[in-house]
PDB file of C-alpha atoms and ligand atoms in Angstrom:
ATOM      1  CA  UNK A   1     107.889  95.765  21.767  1.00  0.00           C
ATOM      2  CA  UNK A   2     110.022  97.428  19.710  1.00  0.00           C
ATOM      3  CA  UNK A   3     112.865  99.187  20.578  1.00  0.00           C
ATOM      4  CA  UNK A   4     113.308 102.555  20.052  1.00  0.00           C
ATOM      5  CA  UNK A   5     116.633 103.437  22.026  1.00  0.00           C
ATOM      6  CA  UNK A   6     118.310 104.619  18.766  1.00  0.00           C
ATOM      7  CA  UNK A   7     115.676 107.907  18.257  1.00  0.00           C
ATOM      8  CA  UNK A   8     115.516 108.255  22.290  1.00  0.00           C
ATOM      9  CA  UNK A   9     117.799 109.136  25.147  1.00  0.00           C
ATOM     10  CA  UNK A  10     116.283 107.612  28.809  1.00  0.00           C
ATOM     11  CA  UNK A  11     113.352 107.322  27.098  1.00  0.00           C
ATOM     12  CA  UNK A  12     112.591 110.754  25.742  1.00  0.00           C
ATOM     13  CA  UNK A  13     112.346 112.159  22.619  1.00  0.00           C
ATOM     14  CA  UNK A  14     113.332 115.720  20.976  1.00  0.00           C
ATOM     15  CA  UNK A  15     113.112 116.069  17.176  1.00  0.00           C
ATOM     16  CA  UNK A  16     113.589 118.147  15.087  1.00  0.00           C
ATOM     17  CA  UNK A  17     111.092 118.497  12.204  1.00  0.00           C
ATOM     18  CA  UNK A  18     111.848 119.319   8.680  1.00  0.00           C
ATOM     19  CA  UNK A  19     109.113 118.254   6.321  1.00  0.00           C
ATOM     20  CA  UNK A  20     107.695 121.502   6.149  1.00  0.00           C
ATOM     21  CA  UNK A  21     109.050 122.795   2.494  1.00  0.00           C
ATOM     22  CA  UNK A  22     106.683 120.158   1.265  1.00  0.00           C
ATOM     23  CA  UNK A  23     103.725 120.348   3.603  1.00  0.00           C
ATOM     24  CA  UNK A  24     103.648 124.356   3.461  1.00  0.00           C
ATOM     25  CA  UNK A  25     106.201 125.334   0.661  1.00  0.00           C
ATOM     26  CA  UNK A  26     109.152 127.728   1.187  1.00  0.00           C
ATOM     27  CA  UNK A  27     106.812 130.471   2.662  1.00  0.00           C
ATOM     28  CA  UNK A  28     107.764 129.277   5.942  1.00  0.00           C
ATOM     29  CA  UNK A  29     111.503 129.775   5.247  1.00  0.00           C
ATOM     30  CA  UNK A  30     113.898 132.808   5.260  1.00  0.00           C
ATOM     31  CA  UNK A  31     117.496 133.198   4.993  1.00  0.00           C
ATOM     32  CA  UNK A  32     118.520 131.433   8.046  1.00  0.00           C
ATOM     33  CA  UNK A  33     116.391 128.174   7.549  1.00  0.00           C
ATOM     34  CA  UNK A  34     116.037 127.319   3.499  1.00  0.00           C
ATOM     35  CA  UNK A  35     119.094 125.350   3.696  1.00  0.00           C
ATOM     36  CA  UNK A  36     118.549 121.766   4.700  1.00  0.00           C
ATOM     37  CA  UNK A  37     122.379 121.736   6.193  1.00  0.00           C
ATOM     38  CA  UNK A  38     121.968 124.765   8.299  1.00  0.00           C
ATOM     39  CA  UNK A  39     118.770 122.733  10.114  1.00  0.00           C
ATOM     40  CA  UNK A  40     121.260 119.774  10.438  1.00  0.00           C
ATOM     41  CA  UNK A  41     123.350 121.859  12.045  1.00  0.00           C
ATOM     42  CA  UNK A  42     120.852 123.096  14.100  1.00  0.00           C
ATOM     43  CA  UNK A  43     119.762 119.104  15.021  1.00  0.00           C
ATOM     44  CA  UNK A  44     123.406 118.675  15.992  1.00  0.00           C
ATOM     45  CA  UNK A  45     124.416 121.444  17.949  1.00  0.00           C
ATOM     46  CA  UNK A  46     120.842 121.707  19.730  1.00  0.00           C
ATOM     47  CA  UNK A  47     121.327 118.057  20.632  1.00  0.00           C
ATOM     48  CA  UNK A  48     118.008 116.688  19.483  1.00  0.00           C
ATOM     49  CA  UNK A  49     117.315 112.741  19.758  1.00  0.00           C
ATOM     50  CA  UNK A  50     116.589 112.744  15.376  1.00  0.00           C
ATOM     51  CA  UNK A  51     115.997 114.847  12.539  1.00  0.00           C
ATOM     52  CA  UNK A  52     112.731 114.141  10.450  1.00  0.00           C
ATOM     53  CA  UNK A  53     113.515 114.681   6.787  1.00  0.00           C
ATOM     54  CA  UNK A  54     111.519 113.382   3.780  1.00  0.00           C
ATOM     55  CA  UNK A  55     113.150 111.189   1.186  1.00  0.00           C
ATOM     56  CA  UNK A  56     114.857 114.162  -1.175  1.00  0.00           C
ATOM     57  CA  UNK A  57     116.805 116.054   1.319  1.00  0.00           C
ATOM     58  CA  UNK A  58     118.160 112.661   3.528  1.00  0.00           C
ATOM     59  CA  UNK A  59     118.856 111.687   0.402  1.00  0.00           C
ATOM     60  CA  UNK A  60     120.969 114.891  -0.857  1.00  0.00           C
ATOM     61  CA  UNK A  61     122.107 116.177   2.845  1.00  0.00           C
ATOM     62  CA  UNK A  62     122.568 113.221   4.996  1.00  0.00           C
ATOM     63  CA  UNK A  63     123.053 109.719   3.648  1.00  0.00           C
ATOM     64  CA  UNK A  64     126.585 110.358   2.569  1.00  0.00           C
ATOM     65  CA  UNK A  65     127.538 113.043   5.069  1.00  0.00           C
ATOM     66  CA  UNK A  66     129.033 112.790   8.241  1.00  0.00           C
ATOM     67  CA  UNK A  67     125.572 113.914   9.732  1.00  0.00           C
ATOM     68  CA  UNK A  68     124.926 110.157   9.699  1.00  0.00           C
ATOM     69  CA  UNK A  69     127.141 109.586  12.386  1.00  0.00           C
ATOM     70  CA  UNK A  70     125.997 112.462  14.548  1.00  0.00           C
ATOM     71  CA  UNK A  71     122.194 112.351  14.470  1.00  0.00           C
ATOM     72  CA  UNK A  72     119.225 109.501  13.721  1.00  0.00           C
ATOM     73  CA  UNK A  73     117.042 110.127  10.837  1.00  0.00           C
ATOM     74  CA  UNK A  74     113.429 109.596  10.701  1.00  0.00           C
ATOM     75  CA  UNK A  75     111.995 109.081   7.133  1.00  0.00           C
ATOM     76  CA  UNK A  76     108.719 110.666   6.067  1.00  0.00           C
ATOM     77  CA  UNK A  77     107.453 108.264   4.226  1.00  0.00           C
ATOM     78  CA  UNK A  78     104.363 110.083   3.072  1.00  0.00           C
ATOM     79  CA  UNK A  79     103.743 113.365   2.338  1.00  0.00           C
ATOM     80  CA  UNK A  80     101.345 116.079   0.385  1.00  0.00           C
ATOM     81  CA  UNK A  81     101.579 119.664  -0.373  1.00  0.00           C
ATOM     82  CA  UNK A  82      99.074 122.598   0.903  1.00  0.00           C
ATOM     83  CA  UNK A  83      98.538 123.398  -2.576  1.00  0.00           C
ATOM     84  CA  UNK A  84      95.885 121.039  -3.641  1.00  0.00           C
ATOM     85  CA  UNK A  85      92.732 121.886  -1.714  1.00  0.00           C
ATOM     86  CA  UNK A  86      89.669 119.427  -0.476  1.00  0.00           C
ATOM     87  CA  UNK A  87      89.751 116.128   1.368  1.00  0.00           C
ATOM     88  CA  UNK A  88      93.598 115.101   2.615  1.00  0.00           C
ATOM     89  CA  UNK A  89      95.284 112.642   0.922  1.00  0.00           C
ATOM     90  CA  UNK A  90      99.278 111.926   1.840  1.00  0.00           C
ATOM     91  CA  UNK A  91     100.180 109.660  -0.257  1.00  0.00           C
ATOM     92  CA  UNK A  92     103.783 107.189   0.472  1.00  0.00           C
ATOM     93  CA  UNK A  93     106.347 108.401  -1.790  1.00  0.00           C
ATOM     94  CA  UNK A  94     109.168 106.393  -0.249  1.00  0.00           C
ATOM     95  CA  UNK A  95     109.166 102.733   1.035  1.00  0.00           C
ATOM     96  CA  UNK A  96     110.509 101.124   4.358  1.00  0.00           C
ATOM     97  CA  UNK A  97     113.464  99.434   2.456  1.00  0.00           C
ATOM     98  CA  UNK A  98     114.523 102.772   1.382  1.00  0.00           C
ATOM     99  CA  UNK A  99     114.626 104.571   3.754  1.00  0.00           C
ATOM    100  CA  UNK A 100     116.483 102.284   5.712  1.00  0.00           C
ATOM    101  CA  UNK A 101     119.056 102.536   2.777  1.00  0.00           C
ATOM    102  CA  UNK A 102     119.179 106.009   3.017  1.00  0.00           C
ATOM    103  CA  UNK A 103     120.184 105.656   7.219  1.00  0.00           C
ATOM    104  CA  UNK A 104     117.073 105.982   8.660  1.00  0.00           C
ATOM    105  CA  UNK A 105     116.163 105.131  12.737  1.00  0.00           C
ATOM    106  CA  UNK A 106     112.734 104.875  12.261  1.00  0.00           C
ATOM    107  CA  UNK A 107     109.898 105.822   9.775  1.00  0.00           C
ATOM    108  CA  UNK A 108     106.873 107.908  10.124  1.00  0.00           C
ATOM    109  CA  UNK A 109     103.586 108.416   7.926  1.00  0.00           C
ATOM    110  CA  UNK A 110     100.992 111.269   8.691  1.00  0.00           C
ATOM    111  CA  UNK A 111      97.211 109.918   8.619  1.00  0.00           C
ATOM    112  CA  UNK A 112      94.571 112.108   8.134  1.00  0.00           C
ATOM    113  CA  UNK A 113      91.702 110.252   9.794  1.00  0.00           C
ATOM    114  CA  UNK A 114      88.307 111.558   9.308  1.00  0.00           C
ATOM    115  CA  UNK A 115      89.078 112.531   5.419  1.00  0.00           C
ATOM    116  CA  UNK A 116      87.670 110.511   2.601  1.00  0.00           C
ATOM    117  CA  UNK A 117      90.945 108.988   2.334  1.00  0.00           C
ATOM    118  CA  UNK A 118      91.130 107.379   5.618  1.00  0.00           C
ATOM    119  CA  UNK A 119      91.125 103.858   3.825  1.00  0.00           C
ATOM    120  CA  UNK A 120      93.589 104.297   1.767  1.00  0.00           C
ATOM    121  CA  UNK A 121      96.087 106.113   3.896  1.00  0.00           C
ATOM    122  CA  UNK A 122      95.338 102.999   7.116  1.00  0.00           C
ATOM    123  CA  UNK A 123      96.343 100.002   4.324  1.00  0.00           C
ATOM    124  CA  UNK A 124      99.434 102.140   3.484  1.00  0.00           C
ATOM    125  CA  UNK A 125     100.253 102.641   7.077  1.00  0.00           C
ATOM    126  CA  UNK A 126      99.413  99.250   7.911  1.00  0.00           C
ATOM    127  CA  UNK A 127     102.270  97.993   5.401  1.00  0.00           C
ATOM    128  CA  UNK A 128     104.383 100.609   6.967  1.00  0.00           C
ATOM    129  CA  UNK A 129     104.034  99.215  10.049  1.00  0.00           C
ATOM    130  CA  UNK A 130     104.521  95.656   9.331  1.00  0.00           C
ATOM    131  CA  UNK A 131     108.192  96.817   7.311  1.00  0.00           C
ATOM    132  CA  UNK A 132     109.161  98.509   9.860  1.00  0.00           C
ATOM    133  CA  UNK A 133     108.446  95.716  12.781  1.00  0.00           C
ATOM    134  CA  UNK A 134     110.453  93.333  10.370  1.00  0.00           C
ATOM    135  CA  UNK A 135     113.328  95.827  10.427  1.00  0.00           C
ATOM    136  CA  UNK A 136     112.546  96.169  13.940  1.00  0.00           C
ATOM    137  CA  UNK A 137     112.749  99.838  13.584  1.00  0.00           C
ATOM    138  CA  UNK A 138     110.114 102.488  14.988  1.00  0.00           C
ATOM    139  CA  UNK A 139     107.381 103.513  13.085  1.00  0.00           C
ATOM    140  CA  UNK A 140     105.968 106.999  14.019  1.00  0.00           C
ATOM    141  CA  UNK A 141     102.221 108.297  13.048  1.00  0.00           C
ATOM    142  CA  UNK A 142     101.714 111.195  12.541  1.00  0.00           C
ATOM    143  CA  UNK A 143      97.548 111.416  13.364  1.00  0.00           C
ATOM    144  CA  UNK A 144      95.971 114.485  12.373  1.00  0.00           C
ATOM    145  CA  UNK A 145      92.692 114.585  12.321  1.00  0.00           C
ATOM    146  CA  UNK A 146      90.854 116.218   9.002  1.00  0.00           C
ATOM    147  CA  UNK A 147      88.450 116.762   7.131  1.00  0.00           C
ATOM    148  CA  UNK A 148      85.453 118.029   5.982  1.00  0.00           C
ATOM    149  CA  UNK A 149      83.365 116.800   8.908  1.00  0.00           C
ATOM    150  CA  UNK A 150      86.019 117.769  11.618  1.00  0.00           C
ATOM    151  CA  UNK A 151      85.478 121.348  12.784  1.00  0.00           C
ATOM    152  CA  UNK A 152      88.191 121.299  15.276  1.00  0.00           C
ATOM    153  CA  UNK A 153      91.446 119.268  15.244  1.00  0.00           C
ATOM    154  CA  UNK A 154      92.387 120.171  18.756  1.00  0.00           C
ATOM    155  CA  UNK A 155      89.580 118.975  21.183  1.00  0.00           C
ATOM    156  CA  UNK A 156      89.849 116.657  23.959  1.00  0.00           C
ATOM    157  CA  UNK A 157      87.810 114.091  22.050  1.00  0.00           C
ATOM    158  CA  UNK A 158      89.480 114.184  18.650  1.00  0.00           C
ATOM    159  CA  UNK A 159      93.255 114.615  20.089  1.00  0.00           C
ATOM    160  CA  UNK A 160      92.542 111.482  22.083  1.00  0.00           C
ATOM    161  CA  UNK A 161      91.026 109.720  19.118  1.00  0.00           C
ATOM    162  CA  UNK A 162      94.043 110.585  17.172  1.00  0.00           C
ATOM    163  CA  UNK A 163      96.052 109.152  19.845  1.00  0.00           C
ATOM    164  CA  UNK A 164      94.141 106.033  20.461  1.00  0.00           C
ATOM    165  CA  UNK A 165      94.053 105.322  16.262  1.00  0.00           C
ATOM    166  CA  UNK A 166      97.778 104.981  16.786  1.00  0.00           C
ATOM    167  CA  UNK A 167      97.880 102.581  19.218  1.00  0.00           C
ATOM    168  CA  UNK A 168      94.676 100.634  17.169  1.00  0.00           C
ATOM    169  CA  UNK A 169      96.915 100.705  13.768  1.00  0.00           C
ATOM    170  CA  UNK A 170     100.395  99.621  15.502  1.00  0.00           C
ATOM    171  CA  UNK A 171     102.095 102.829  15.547  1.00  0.00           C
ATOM    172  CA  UNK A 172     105.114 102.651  18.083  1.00  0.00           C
ATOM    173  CA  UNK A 173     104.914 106.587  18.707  1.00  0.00           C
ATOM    174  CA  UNK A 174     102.026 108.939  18.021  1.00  0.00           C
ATOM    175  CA  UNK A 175     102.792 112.713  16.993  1.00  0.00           C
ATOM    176  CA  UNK A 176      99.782 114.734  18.010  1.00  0.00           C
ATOM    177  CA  UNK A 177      98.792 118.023  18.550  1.00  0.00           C
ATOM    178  CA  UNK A 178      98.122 119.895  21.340  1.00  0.00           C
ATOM    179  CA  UNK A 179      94.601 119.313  22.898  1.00  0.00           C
ATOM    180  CA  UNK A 180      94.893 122.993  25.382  1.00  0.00           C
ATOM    181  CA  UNK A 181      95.714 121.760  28.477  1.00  0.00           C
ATOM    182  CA  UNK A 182      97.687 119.274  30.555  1.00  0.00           C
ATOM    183  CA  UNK A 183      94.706 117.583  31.787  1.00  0.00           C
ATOM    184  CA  UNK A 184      93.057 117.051  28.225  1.00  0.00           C
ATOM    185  CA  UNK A 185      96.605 115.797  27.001  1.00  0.00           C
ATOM    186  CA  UNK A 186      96.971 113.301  29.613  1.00  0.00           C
ATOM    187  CA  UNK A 187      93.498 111.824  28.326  1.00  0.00           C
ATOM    188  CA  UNK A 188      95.227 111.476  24.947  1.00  0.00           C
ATOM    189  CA  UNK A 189      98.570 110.341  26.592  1.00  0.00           C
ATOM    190  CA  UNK A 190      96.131 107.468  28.451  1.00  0.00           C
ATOM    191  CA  UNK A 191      94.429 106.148  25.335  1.00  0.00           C
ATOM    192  CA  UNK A 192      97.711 105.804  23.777  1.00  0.00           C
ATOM    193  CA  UNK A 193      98.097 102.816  26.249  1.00  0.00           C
ATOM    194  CA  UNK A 194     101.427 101.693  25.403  1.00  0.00           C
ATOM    195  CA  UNK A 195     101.978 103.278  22.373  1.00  0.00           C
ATOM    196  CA  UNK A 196     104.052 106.806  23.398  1.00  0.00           C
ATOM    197  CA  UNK A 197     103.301 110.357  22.482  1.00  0.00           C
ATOM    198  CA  UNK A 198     105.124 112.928  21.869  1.00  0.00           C
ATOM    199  CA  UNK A 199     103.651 116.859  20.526  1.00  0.00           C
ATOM    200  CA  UNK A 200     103.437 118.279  17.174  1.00  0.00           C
ATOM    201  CA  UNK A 201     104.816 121.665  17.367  1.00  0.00           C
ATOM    202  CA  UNK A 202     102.470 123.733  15.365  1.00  0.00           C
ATOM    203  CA  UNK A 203     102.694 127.457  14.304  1.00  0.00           C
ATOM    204  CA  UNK A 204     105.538 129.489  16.144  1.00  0.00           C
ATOM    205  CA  UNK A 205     104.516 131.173  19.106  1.00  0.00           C
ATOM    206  CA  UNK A 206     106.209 132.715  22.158  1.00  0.00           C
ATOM    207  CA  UNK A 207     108.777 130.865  23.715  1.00  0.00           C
ATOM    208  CA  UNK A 208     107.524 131.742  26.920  1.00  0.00           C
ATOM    209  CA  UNK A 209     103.961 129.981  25.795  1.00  0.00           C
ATOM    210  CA  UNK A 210     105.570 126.762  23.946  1.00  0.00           C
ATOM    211  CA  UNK A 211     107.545 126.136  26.677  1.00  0.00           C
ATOM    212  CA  UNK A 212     104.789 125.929  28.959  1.00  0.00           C
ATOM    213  CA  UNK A 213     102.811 123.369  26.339  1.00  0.00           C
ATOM    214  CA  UNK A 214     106.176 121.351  26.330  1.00  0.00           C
ATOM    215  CA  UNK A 215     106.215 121.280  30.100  1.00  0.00           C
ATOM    216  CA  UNK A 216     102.433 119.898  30.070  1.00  0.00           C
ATOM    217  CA  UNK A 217     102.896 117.748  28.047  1.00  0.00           C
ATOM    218  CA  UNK A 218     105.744 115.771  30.141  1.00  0.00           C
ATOM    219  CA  UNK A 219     103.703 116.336  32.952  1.00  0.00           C
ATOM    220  CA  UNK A 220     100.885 114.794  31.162  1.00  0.00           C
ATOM    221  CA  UNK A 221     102.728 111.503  30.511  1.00  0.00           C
ATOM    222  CA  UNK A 222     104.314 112.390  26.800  1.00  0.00           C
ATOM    223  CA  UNK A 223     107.870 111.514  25.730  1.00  0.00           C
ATOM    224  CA  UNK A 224     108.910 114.498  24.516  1.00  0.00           C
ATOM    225  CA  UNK A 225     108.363 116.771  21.394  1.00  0.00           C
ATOM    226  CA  UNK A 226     108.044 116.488  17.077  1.00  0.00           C
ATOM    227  CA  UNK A 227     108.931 120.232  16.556  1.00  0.00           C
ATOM    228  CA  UNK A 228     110.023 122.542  13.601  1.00  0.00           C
ATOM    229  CA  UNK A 229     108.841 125.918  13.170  1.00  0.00           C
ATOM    230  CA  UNK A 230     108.933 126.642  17.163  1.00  0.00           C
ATOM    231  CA  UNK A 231     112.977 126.075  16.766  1.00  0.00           C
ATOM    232  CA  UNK A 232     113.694 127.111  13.072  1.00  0.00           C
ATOM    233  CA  UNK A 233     112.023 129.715  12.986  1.00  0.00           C
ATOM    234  CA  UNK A 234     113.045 131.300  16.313  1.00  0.00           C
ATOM    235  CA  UNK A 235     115.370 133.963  16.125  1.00  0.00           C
ATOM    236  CA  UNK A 236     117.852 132.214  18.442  1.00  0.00           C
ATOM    237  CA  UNK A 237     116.916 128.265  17.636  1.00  0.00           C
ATOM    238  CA  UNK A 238     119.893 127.111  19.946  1.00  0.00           C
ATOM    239  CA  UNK A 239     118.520 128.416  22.508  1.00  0.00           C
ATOM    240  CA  UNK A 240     115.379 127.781  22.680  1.00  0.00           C
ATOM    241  CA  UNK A 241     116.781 123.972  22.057  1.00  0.00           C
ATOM    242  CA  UNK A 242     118.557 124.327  24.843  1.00  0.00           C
ATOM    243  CA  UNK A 243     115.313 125.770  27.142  1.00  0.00           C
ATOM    244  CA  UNK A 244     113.481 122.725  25.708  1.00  0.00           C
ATOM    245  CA  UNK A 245     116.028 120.289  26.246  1.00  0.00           C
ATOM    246  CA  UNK A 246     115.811 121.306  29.884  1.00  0.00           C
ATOM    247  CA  UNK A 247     112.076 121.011  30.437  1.00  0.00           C
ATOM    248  CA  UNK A 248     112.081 117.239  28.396  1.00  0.00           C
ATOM    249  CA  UNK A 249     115.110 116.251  30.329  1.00  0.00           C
ATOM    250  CA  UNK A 250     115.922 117.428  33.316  1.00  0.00           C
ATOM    251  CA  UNK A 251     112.299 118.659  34.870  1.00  0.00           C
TER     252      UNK A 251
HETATM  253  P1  FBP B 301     105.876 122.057  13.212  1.00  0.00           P
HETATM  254  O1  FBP B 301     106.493 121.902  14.585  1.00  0.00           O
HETATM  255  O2  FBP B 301     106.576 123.079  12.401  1.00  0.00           O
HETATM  256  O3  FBP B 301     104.387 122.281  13.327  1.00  0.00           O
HETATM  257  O4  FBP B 301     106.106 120.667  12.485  1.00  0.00           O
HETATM  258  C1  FBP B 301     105.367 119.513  12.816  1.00  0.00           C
HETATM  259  C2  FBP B 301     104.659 118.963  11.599  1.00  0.00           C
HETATM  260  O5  FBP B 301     103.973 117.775  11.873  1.00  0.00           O
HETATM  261  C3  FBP B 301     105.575 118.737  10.422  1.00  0.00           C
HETATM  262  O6  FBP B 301     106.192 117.467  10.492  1.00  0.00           O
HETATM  263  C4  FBP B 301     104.652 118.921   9.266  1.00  0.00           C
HETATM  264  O7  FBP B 301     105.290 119.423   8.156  1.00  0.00           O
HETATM  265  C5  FBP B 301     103.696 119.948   9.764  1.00  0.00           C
HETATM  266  O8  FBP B 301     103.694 119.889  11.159  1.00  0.00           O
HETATM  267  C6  FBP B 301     102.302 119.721   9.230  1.00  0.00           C
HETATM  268  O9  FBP B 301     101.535 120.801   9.627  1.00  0.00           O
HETATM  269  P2  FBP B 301     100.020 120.990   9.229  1.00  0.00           P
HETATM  270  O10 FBP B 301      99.259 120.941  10.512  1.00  0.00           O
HETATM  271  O11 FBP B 301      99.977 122.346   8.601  1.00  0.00           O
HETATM  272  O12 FBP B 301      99.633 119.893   8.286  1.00  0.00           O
END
């Protein structure tokens, strides 16, 4: 098994997501979360367990900082913008080696099984995988279901299918989505056998209503949370760190 101690604290996770300028483009920013440092700082201050980042910005805001001292990085190794419409393809724009150059913890790759590109995106993943495991550092999948033959990304069936393809492709942590309720994510959490979960934040909502997902999911057998928006975008993201810091590790 492979250790993942350096991007975990007594075994739970808490990180901070920030892939989202190329995912969704800078409509999801405003003043107070454009700049790549003041998320860092955010990462830092809120105490999360890593900071997600994709090649460009660990390579501009973190390599050679002092950030590298303070908080694990996990590399995005793949990645693909909203702009190009049909079936998903995320293709790997940075390799294993690199990112471990660049001071990364652990690596993650997003799959989008179900789209036409399924193939391609498991061989990639499956190199990922074996790089990583011969670096004995974490990789992460990100397994989002999509396509044009998926109607609904966040069933019991498919979010447990997404959870189970992680554990089937070698993934040492699965990022999923929420599947509505504690007992449809403990499903998911169970056919991740020994491969761990941990949520994928999703569009901000109430604090009062992601805390309550965050809490399910622990109770549901998850490690702990993949989340960006929910924090960045709050209007008081140290706070609600802190309120989610509480329910992963003390409740
Ligand atoms: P959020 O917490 O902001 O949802 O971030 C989690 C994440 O997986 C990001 O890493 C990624 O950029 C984004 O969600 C992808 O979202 P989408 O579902 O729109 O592809």
């Amino acid at each position: 098994m492979i250790d993942l101690s350096k991007i975990t604290e007594n075994g739970k996770a808490m990180y901070l997501a920030y892939d989202q300028g190329l995912e969704h483009g800078p409509e999801d920013f405003n003043a107070n979360n454009f700049d790549p440092q003041s998320i860092l700082d955010i990462a830092v201050k809120g105490k999360f367990t890593a900071i997600i980042f994709q090649k460009g910005i660990a390579e501009k805001y973190y390599a050679n900082s002092d950030a590298r001292r303070k908080i694990p990085l996990i590399l995005k190794l793949n990645g693909k913008t909203k702009l190009h419409k049909g079936e998903s393809y995320s293709p790997q724009v940075c390799e294993v080696e690199e990112a471990i150059k660049l001071g990364a913890s652990a690596v993650g790759y997003t799959l989008y099984a179900g789209s036409q590109f399924e193939s391609e995106m498991f061989k990639e993943f499956g190199k990922v995988v074996r790089e990583a495991h011969k670096n004995k550092i974490p990789a992460i999948a990100w397994v989002y279901p999509r396509g044009k033959d998926i109607i609904n990304d966040t069933t019991l069936e498919i979010v447990a299918y997404a959870a189970r393809i992680a554990l089937e492709l070698g993934a040492d942590i699965a990022k999923i989505k929420y599947s509505g309720s504690l007992e449809n994510f403990r499903w998911a959490v169970q056919c991740a056998g020994k491969t761990k979960v941990v949520l994928s934040g999703g569009n901000k909502v109430s604090d009062e209503e992601f805390l309550g997902v965050v809490k399910n999911v622990m109770s549901a057998g998850g490690i702990g949370v993949a989340v960006g928006r929910n924090v960045w975008q709050n209007s008081a993201p140290l706070e609600i760190a802190r309120k989610i810091r509480e329910v992963i590790f003390t409740n």
